[in-house]
Each structure stands twice: as structure tokens, then as C-alpha cells.
Short mmCIF file of C-alpha atoms in Angstrom, two decimals:
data_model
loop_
_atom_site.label_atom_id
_atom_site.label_comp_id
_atom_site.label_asym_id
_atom_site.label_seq_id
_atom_site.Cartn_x
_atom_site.Cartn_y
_atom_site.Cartn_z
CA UNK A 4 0.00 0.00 0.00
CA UNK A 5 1.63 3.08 -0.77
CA UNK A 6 1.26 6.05 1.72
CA UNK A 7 -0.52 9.35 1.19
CA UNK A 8 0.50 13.03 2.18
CA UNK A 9 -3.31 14.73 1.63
CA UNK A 10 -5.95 17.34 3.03
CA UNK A 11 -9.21 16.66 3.65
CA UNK A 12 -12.21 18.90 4.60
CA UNK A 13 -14.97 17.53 6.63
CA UNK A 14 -18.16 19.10 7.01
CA UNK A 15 -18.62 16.87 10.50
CA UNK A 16 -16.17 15.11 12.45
CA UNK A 17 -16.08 12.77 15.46
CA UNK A 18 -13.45 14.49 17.92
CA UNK A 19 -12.82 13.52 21.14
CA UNK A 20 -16.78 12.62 21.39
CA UNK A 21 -18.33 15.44 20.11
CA UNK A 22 -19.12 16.36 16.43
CA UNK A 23 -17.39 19.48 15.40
CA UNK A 24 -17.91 21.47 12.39
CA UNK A 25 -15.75 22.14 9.66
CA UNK A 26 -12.48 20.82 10.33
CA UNK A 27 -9.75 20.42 7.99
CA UNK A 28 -7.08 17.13 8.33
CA UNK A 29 -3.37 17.12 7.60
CA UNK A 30 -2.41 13.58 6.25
CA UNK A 31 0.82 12.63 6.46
CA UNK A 32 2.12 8.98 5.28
CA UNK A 33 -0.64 7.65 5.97
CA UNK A 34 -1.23 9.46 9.56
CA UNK A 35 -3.52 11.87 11.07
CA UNK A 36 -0.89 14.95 11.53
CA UNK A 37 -2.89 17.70 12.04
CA UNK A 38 -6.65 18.63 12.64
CA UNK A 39 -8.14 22.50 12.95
CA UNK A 40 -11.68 23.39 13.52
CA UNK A 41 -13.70 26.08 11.97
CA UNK A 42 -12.07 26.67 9.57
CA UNK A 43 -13.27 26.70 5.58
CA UNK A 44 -12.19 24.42 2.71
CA UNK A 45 -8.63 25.21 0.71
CA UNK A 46 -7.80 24.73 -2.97
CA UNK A 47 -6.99 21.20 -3.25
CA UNK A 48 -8.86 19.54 -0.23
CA UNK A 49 -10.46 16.41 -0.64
CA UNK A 50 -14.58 17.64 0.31
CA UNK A 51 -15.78 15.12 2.85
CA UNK A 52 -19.09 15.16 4.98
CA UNK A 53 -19.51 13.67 8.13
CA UNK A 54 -16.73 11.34 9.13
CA UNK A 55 -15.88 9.03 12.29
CA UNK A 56 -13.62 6.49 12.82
CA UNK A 57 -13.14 3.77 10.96
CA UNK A 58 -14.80 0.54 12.41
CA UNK A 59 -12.39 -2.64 13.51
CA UNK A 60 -14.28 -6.05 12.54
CA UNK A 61 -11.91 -8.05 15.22
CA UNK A 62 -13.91 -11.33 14.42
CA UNK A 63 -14.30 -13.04 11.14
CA UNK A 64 -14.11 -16.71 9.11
CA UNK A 65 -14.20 -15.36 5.28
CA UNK A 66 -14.96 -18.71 4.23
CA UNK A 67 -18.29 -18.44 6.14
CA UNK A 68 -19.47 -15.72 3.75
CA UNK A 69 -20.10 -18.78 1.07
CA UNK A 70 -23.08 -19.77 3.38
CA UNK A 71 -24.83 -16.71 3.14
CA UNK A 72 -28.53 -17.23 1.81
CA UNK A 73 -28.16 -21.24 2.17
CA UNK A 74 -28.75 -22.56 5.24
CA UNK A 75 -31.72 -20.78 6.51
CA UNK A 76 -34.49 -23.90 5.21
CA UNK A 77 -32.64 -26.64 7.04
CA UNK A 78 -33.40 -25.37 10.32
CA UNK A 79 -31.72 -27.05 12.77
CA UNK A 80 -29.14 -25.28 15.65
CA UNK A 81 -25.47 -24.21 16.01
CA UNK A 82 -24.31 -27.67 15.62
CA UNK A 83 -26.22 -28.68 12.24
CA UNK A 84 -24.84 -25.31 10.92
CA UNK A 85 -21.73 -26.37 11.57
CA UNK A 86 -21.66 -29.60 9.35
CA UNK A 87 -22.28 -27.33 6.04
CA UNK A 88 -19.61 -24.76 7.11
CA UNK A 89 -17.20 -28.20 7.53
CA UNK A 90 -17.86 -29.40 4.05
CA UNK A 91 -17.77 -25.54 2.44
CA UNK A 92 -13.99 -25.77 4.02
CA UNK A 93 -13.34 -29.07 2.46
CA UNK A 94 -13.45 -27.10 -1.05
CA UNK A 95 -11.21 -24.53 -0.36
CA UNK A 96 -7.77 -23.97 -2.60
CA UNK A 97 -5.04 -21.07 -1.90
CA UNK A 98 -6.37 -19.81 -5.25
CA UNK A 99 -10.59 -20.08 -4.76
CA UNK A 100 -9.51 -18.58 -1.27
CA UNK A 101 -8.03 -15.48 -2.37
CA UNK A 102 -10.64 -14.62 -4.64
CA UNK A 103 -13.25 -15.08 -2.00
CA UNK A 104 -11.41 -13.09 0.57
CA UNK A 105 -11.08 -10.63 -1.83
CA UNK A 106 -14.94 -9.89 -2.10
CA UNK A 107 -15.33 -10.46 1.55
CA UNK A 108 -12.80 -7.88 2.62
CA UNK A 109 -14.16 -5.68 -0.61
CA UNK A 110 -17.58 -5.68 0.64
CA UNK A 111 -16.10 -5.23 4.00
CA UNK A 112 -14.26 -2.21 3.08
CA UNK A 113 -17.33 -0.78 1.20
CA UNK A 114 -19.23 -1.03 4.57
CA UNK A 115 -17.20 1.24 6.47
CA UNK A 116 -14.94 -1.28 8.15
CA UNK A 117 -11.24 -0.57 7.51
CA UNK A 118 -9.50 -3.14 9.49
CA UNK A 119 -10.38 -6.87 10.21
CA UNK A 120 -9.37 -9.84 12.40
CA UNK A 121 -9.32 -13.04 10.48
CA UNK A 122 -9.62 -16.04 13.28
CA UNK A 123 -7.88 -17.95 10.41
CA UNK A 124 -7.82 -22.15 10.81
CA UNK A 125 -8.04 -23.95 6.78
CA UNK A 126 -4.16 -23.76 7.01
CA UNK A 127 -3.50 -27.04 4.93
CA UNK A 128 -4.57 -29.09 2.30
CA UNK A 129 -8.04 -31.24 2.84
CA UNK A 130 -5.42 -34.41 3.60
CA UNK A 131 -4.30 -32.19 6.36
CA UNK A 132 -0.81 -31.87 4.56
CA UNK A 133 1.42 -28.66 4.49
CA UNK A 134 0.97 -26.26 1.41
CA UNK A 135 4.64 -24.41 0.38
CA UNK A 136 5.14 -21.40 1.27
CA UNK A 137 2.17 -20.70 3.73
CA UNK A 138 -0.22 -20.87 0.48
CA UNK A 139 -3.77 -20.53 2.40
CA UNK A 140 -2.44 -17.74 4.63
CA UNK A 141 -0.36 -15.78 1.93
CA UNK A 142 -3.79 -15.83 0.09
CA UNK A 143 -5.73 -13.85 3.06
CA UNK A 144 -3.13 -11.57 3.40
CA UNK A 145 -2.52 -11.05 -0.90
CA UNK A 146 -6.65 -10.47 -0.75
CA UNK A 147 -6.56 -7.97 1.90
CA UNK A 148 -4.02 -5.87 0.51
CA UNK A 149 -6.19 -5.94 -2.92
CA UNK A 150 -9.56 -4.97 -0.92
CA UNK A 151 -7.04 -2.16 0.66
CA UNK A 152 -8.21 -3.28 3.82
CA UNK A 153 -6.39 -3.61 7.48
CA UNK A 154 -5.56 -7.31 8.30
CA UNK A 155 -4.57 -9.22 11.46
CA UNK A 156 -4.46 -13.08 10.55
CA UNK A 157 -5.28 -14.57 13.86
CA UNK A 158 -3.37 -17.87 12.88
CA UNK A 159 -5.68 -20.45 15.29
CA UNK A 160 -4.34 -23.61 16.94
CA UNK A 161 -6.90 -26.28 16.15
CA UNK A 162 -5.83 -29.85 17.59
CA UNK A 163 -8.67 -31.78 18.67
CA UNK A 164 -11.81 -32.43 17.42
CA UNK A 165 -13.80 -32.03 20.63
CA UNK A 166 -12.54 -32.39 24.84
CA UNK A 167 -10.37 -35.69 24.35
CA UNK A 168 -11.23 -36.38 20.72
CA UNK A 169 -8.67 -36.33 17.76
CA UNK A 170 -9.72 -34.54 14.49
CA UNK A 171 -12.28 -35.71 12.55
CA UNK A 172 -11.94 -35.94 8.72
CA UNK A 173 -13.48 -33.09 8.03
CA UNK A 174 -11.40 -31.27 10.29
CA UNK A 175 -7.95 -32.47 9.62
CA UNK A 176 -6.91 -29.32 6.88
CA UNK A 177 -7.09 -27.71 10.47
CA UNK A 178 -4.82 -29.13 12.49
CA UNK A 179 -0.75 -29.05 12.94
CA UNK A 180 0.51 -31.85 14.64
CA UNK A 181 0.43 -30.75 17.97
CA UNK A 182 1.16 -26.97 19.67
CA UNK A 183 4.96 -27.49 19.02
CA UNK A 184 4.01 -27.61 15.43
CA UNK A 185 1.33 -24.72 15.25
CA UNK A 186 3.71 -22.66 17.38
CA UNK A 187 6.89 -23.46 14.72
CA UNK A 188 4.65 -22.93 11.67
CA UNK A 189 3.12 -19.66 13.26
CA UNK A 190 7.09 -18.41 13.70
CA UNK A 191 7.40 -19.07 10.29
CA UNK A 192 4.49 -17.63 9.39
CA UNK A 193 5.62 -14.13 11.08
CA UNK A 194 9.21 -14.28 8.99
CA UNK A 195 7.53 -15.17 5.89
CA UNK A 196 4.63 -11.87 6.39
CA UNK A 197 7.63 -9.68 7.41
CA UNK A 198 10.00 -10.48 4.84
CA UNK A 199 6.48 -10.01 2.08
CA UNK A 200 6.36 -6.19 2.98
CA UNK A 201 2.64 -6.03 2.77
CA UNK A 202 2.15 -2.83 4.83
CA UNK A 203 -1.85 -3.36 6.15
CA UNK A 204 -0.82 -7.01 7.37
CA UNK A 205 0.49 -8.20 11.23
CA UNK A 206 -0.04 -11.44 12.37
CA UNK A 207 -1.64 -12.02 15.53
CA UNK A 208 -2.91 -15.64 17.07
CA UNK A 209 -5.96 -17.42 18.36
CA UNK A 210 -6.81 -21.06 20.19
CA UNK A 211 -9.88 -22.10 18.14
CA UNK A 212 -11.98 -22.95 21.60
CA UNK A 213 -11.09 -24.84 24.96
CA UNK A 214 -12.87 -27.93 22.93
CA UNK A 215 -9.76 -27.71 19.89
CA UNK A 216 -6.90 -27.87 22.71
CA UNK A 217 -6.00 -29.73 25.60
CA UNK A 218 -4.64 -28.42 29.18
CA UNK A 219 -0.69 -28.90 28.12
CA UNK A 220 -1.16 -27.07 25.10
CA UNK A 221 -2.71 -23.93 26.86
CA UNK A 222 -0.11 -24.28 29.29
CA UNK A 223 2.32 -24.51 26.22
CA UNK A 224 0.78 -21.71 24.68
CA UNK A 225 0.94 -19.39 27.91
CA UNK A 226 4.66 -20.24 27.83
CA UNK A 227 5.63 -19.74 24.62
CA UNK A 228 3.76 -17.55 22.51
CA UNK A 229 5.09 -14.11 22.35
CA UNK A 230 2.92 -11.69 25.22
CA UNK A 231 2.98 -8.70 22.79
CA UNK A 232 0.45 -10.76 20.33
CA UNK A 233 -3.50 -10.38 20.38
CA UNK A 234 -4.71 -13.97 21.44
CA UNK A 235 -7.77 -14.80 20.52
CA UNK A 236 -10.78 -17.68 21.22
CA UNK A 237 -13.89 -18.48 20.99
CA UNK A 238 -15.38 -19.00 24.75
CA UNK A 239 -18.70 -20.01 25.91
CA UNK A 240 -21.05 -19.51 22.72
CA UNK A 241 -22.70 -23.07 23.13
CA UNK A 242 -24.15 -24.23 26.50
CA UNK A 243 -23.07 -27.55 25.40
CA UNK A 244 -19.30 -26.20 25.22
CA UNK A 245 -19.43 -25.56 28.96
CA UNK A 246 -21.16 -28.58 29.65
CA UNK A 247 -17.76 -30.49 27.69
CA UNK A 248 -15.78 -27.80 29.59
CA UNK A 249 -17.07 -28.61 33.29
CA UNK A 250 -17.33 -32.67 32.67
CA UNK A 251 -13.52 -32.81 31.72
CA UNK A 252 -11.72 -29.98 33.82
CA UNK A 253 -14.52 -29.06 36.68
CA UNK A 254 -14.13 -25.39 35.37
CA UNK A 255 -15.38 -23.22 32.63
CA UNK A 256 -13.75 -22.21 29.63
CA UNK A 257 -13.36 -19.14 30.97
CA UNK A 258 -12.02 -20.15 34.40
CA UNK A 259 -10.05 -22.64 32.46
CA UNK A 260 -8.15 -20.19 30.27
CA UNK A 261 -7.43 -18.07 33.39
CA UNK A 262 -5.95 -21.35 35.10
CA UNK A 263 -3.42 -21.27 32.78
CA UNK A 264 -2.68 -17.50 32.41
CA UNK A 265 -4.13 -16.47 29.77
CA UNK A 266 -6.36 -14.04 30.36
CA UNK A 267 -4.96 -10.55 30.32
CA UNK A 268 -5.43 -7.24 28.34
CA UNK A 269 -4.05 -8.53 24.85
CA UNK A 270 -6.31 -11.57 25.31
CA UNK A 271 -10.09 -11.58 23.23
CA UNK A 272 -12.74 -13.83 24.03
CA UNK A 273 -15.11 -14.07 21.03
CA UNK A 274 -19.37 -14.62 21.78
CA UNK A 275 -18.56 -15.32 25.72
CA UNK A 276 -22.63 -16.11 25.11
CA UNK A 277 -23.29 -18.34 28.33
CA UNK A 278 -20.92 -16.79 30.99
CA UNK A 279 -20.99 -17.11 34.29
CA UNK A 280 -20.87 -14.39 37.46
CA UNK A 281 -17.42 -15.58 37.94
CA UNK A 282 -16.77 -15.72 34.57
CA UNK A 283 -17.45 -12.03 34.07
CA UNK A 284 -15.53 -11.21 37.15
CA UNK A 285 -12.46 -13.00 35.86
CA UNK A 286 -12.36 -11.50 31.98
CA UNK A 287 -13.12 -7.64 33.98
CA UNK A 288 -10.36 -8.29 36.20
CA UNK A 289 -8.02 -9.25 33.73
CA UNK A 290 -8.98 -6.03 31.53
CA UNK A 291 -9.59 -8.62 28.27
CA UNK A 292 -11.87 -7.35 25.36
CA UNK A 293 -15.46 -9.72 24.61
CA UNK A 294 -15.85 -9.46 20.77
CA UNK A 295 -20.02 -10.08 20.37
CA UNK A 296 -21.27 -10.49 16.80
CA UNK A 297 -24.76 -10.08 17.40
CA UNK A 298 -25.85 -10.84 13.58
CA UNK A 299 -24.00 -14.13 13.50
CA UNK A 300 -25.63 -14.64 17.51
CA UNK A 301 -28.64 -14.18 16.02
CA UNK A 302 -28.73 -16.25 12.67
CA UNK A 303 -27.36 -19.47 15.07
CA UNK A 304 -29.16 -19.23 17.45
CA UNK A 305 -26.63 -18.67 20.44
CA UNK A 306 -28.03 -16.35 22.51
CA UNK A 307 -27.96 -13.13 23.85
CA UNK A 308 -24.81 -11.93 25.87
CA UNK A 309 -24.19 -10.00 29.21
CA UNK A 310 -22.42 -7.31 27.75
CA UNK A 311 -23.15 -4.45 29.95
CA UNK A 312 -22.46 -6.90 33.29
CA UNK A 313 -18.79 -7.16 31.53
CA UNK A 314 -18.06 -3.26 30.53
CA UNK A 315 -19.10 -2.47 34.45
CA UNK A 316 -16.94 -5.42 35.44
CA UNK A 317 -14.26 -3.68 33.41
CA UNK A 318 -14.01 -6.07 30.10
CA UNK A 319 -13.95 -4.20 26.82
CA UNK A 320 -16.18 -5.21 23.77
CA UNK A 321 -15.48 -4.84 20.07
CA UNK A 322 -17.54 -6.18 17.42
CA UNK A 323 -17.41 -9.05 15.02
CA UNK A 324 -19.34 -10.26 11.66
CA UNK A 325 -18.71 -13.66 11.83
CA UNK A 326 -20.34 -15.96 9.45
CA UNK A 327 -21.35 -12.18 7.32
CA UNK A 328 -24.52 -13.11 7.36
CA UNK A 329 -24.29 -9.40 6.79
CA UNK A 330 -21.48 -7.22 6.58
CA UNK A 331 -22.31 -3.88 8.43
CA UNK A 332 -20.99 -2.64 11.35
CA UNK A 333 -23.67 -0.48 12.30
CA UNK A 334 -26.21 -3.21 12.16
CA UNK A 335 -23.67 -4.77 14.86
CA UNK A 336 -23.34 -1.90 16.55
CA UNK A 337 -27.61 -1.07 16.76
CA UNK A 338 -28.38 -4.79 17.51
CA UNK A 339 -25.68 -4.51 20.27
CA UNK A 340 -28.22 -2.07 21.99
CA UNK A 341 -31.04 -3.46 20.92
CA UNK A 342 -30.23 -7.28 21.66
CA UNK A 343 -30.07 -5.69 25.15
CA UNK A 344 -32.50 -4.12 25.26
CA UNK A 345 -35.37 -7.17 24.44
CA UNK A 346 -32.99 -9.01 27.52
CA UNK A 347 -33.31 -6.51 30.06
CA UNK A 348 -36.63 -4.66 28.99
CA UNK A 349 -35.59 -1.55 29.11
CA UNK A 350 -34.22 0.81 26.70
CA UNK A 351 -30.91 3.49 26.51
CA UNK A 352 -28.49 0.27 27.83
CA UNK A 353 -25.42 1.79 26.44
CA UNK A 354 -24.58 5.49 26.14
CA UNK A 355 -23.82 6.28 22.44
CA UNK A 356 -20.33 7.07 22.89
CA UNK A 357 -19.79 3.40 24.33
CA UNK A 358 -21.27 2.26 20.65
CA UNK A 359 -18.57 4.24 19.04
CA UNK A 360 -15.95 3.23 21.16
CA UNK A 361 -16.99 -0.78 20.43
CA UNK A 362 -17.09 -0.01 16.49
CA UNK A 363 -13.56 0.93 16.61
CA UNK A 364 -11.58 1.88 19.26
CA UNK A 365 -12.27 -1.94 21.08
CA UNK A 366 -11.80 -3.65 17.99
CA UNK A 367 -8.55 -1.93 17.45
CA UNK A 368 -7.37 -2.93 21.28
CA UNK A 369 -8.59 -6.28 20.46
CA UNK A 370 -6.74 -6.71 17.59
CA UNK A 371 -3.48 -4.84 18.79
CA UNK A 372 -3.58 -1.54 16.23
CA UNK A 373 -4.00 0.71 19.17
CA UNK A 374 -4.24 1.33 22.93
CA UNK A 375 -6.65 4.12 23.07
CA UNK A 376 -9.87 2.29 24.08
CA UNK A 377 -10.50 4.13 26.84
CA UNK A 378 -10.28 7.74 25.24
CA UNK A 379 -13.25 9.95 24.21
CA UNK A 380 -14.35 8.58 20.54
CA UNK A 381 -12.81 10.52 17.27
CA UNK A 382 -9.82 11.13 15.29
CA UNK A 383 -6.72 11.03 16.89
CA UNK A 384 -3.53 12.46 15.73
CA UNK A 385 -0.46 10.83 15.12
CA UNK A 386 -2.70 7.39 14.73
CA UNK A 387 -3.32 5.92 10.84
CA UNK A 388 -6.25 7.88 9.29
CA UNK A 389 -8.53 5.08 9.07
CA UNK A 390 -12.22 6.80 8.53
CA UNK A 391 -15.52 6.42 7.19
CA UNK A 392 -17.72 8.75 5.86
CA UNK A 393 -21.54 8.48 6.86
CA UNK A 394 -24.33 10.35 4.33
CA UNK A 395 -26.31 12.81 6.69
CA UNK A 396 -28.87 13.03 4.06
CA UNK A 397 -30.63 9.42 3.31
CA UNK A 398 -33.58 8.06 3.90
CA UNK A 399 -32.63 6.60 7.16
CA UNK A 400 -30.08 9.09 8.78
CA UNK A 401 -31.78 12.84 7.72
CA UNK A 402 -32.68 14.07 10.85
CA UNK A 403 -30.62 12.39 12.83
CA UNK A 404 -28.44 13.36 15.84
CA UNK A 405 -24.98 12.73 14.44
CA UNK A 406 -24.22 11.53 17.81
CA UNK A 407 -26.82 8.60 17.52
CA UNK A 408 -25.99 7.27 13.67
CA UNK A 409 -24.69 3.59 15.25
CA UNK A 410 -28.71 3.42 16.04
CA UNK A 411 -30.04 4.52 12.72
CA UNK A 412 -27.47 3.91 9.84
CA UNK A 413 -26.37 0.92 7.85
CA UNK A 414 -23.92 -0.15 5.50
CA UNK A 415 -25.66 1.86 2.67
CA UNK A 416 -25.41 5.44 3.92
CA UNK A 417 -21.35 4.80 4.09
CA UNK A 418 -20.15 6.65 1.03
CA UNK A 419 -16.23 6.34 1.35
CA UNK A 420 -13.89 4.27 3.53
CA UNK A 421 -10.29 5.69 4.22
CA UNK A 422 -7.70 3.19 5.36
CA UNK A 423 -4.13 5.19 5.67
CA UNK A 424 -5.02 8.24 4.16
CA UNK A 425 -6.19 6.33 0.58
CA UNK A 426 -10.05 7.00 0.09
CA UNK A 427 -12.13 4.53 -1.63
CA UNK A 428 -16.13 5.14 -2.39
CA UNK A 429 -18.05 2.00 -3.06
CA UNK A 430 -19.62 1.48 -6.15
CA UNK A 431 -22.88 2.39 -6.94
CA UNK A 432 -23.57 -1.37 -8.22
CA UNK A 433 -21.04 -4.16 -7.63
CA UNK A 434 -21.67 -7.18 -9.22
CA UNK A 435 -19.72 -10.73 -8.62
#
């Protein structure tokens, strides 16, 4: 990605919480240098309208994208889901990969998200051997840089078919031979993204669930992995998970992970669905972000989260698409208040700066692009200018407070996504 020196003039912008008016931005490679208010446009500035942070999608499985519109007649639960996502997997080449990712992070992009996790796991051929040259990974990253999108492969550790089980067949292009071998490939992995220079990709790392690992390789993985990395894993989003969880271990997942040390502020636990008190009191204690992706919650079924029990316990949250059963982080972001809303029966759960701050400043935490979770929402100088403009003017935002657009916009009233200074608008009509 090459970096941009520009100016940009924004009718509205999200600055330390509070829309201001008519503020012209200083872009320097790729950075936020310099932001004054009030003041009018210049020859050469790029006109913008209203624009806020970009938004951080710290959980997704591309692949999952290819069950969009097909699954919704056989009924069924998490678990019968979950067979057609294993044989959509079995299909996958480097090549059909990257061309996939590519319209998943496109359409991504075009919704106003300008970085994304990738809790990444189809790492080798469906015999379960070794591609050359890190093929399946090389072809996430190759597809993000295309899309022009932010990318942290969350390279996953996926062992075990289930508490005590080996991989099944369908799951063996999953697995390395045990953690030694996920945690050499995964160093490999890092020298191989490094020495590629592809600027808007860092590797990060995930354990696929407490049901793909044992108790030595978490303790392995506590030991070994480097403690600057985002860790990742999915906790808690099937009853049935604890239920595995508490018959082998007498714990949790949650309580389980924290047994073993790895629970802390660069640590993400994805759904955390079916928590317990304790459970919440351990993640807010150790300061870890919950990444809820209340579309994908909703199509399977999971359930409904206690997200505000875990900010007031002092857990972060981000937000995640998932499966993309849609791709638009302010249908996240409204179904995030409005999810809690139908649980608790009341309304106003979250104040609308706590939205924001999920969209974007969480997901960035999460994902380790930036430390300032806790800060007012907005642009921030001497940070990448990752933004999004938002259309003041359609048929669901006119009228509006600016201040409340994570309850009222979507997708569709995004009408350019900046990732390091470089604007892109989506296209009126994008066909596949």
C-alpha cells in the first residue's frame, strides 16, 4: 500500500466525542498529523461530509461468507450449521480462497470497516498436509491488501476435534501436529509476512476454543507464545461447550483459560454467550476485550450476551461479523443495543459514545492496532487515518443526531472508507 501526504475537509467530524464542524485534516504517510476546527475548505482539499472512525471487525471466518442465503431452510441449531460450514472448508484452494477473501474484505471495506481480524484455521490441504510457502495464509493476506483493507491473521491452533477427541476428517486441513508444530509454523508464518512487505498485514494468534486444545497445550501456549500478540478464542457460545468444559476440567472455559494465564489485556474472548458471574468477574479483572457479533448470535441461534455486566466489570467489547450473514458494522453496533435491550426490557443500555468506542476503538485494542480504548471517541492524531464517511442526508439518517448514527445507519449510507489516508467510495452497483 503506498502512503498518502493529503488534506481533507470535513463538514462533521467525530473528535474527542463530540461532532465538530468544519475541520480540515493534515495527512501525512498515511497518519492523522494535524486537525483544525472552523475553519473553511482550501484549494486542493479532498470535500468530505460527516466522518468518524473507521470501524475494527476483530472477528471473522471469510470462508463463512459462502453460506450466506443457504442454510436458513434446514433449520436445525449451532451444531447442524456447523456440518455445512465443515464441508464448504473441504473445497477450499489457496487460489478459490483469495478470490473469495477478496470480495469479503471488498464488501467489508465498502461497509465502512477498515481493518479486520481473520480467526484464520483452513491452514492445509483437505489431507491435512502442508501447502509451500504458507499458500492458504499468503492468500488472506494477498486479498486484503487488494480490498485495501487492514488485516490481522489470527493464525488459530486447532488440535482436537472435541474435549479428548482427535480430528475428525473433516477437520484435519485444520490441524498441525500438535502446539509445538502450530507454534513453529506460526514463527514461520511471522518471517515469511515480514519479509512479504505487505504494509496493512500483522499477524496475531488465536486457540480455536477450549474444545480444539488440551490443558498442556494452553499451558504450552501461555509459555511460549510471544505476550505482545492479540490472542484470541472463541469461549462459551454453546451451553453444550461448557457442559464439555465442566465434565472434563470441573471449570469453565473461561475459568479454564485463566488457570493457565491467559487471560490478560491482549487476550479476546469471542461470543462469551453463556458466561458465568465468575466468569465475568475474571475476563473484567483481567482487563480482556469480549468481541459479540450479534448478527451471526442471532442467525445461530446462540443467545444473547451479558455485555453491559462485563463493561461495568471492566471487560472491553469490540464487534465481530462472523459468518457475514451481513457485513455492516452499524447493524452490529444497533443490535448490540437493541439485543439488550429485548434481555433486560428496558431501553438506553449503552450510552452512544460506548457504541462508538466498540465499532472501533475496542476492535482496534482487540486486535493490537492501538491502545486508546479508553479515550473519548474521534480522530486522533499521530494514529493511521482510518475513517468512514456516513451520508447525513438518506432516507434513514436525515434528521438524525450525528451523535446517535450507530442506532439509525447501515452499511448503505457509508459513502467512502479511508484506510491510511487512501479514500475509496463504493460502487454504486457491484456485481460478482
Amino acid at each position: 500500500m503506498t502512503v498518502v501526504d493529503r488534506l481533507y475537509h470535513c463538514e462533521l467530524a467525530l473528535i474527542d466525542g463530540i461532532f465538530v464542524q468544519q475541520v480540515r485534516l493534515k495527512v501525512e504517510a498515511g497518519d492523522l498529523a494535524e486537525v483544525t476546527a472552523g475553519v473553511s475548505p482550501q484549494p486542493g482539499d479532498i470535500p468530505l461530509g460527516a466522518v468518524v472512525p473507521g470501524f475494527v471487525n476483530a472477528h471473522s471466518h471469510a470462508f463463512h461468507r459462502e453460506l450466506r442465503g443457504r442454510t436458513h431452510a434446514d433449520g436445525g441449531d449451532f451444531w447442524q450449521w456447523r456440518r455445512r460450514m465443515y464441508e464448504t472448508a473441504t473445497h477450499l484452494t489457496p487460489d478459490s480462497y483469495r478470490d473469495l477473501a477478496h470480495r469479503v474484505f471488498t464488501e467489508m471495506r465498502d461497509a465502512g470497516f477498515t481493518a479486520v481480524g481473520e480467526f484464520h484455521y483452513v491452514h492445509h490441504d483437505p489431507q491435512g498436509q502442508p501447502y509451500p510457502d504458507h499458500l492458504m495464509e499468503s492468500a488472506l493476506a494477498d486479498a486484503a491488501v487488494s480490498a485495501g483493507i487492514r488485516l490481522v491473521l489470527l493464525d488459530t491452533c486447532y488440535l482436537h476435534g472435541g474435549v479428548g477427541k482427535p480430528l475428525g476428517k473433516e477437520q484435519r486441513r485444520f490441524g498441525d501436529a500438535d502446539v509445538h508444530g502450530w507454534l513453529e509454523r506460526w514463527h514461520a508464518l511471522q518471517d515469511t509476512l515480514t519479509a512479504s512487505g505487505r504494509g496493512l498485514v500483522t499477524l496475531g494468534a488465536a486457540i480455536h476454543s477450549v474444545r480444539a486444545v488440551s490443558r498442556h497445550d494452553l499451558g504450552v501456549i501461555a509459555d511460549e507464545l510471544p505476550t505482545d500478540v492479540p490472542l484470541h478464542a472463541h469461549v462459551s457460545e454453546q451451553p453444550a461447550e461448557n457442559r464439555a468444559c465442566l465434565d472434563a476440567y470441573g471449570v469453565t472455559p473461561t475459568g479454564l483459560l485463566s488457570a493457565y494465564g491467559l487471560l490478560s489485556p491482549r487476550f479476546s474472548a469471542v461470543h462469551a454467550t453463556h458466561l458465568t458471574a465468575d466468569d465475568i468477574r475474571l475476563l473484567g479483572d483481567a482487563r480482556a476485550t469480549v468481541v459479540m457479533c450479534p448478527t451471526t448470535e442471532a442467525d445461530l441461534g446462540d443467545g444473547i450476551g451479558p455485555a453491559p455486566e462485563l463493561l461495568a466489570a471492566g471487560a472491553g467489547i469490540a464487534i465481530g461479523s462472523d459468518q457475514h450473514v451481513v457485513i455492516d458494522p452499524l447493524e452490529e453496533l444497533s443490535r448490540l443495543e437493541f439485543d439488550q435491550r429485548l434481555r433486560l426490557q428496558r431501553r438506553g443500555i449503552f450510552p452512544v459514545e460506548t457504541l462508538w468506542r466498540a465499532g472501533a476503538m475496542g476492535g482496534g485494542r482487540s486486535l493490537g492496532l492501538s491502545e486508546l480504548c479508553q479515550r473519548a471517541p474521534g480522530l486522533v492524531v499521530g494514529e493511521p487515518f482510518d475513517a468512514v464517511e456516513i451520508d447525513m442526508a438518506t432516507a434513514r439518517t436525515w434528521g438524525a443526531e450525528p451523535s446517535q448514527l450507530p442506532l439509525v445507519a447501515r452499511a448503505a449510507d457509508v459513502t467512502a472508507t479511508i484506510v491510511g489516508g487512501l479514500l475509496t467510495r463504493p460502487l454504486a452497483t457491484r456485481t460478482w
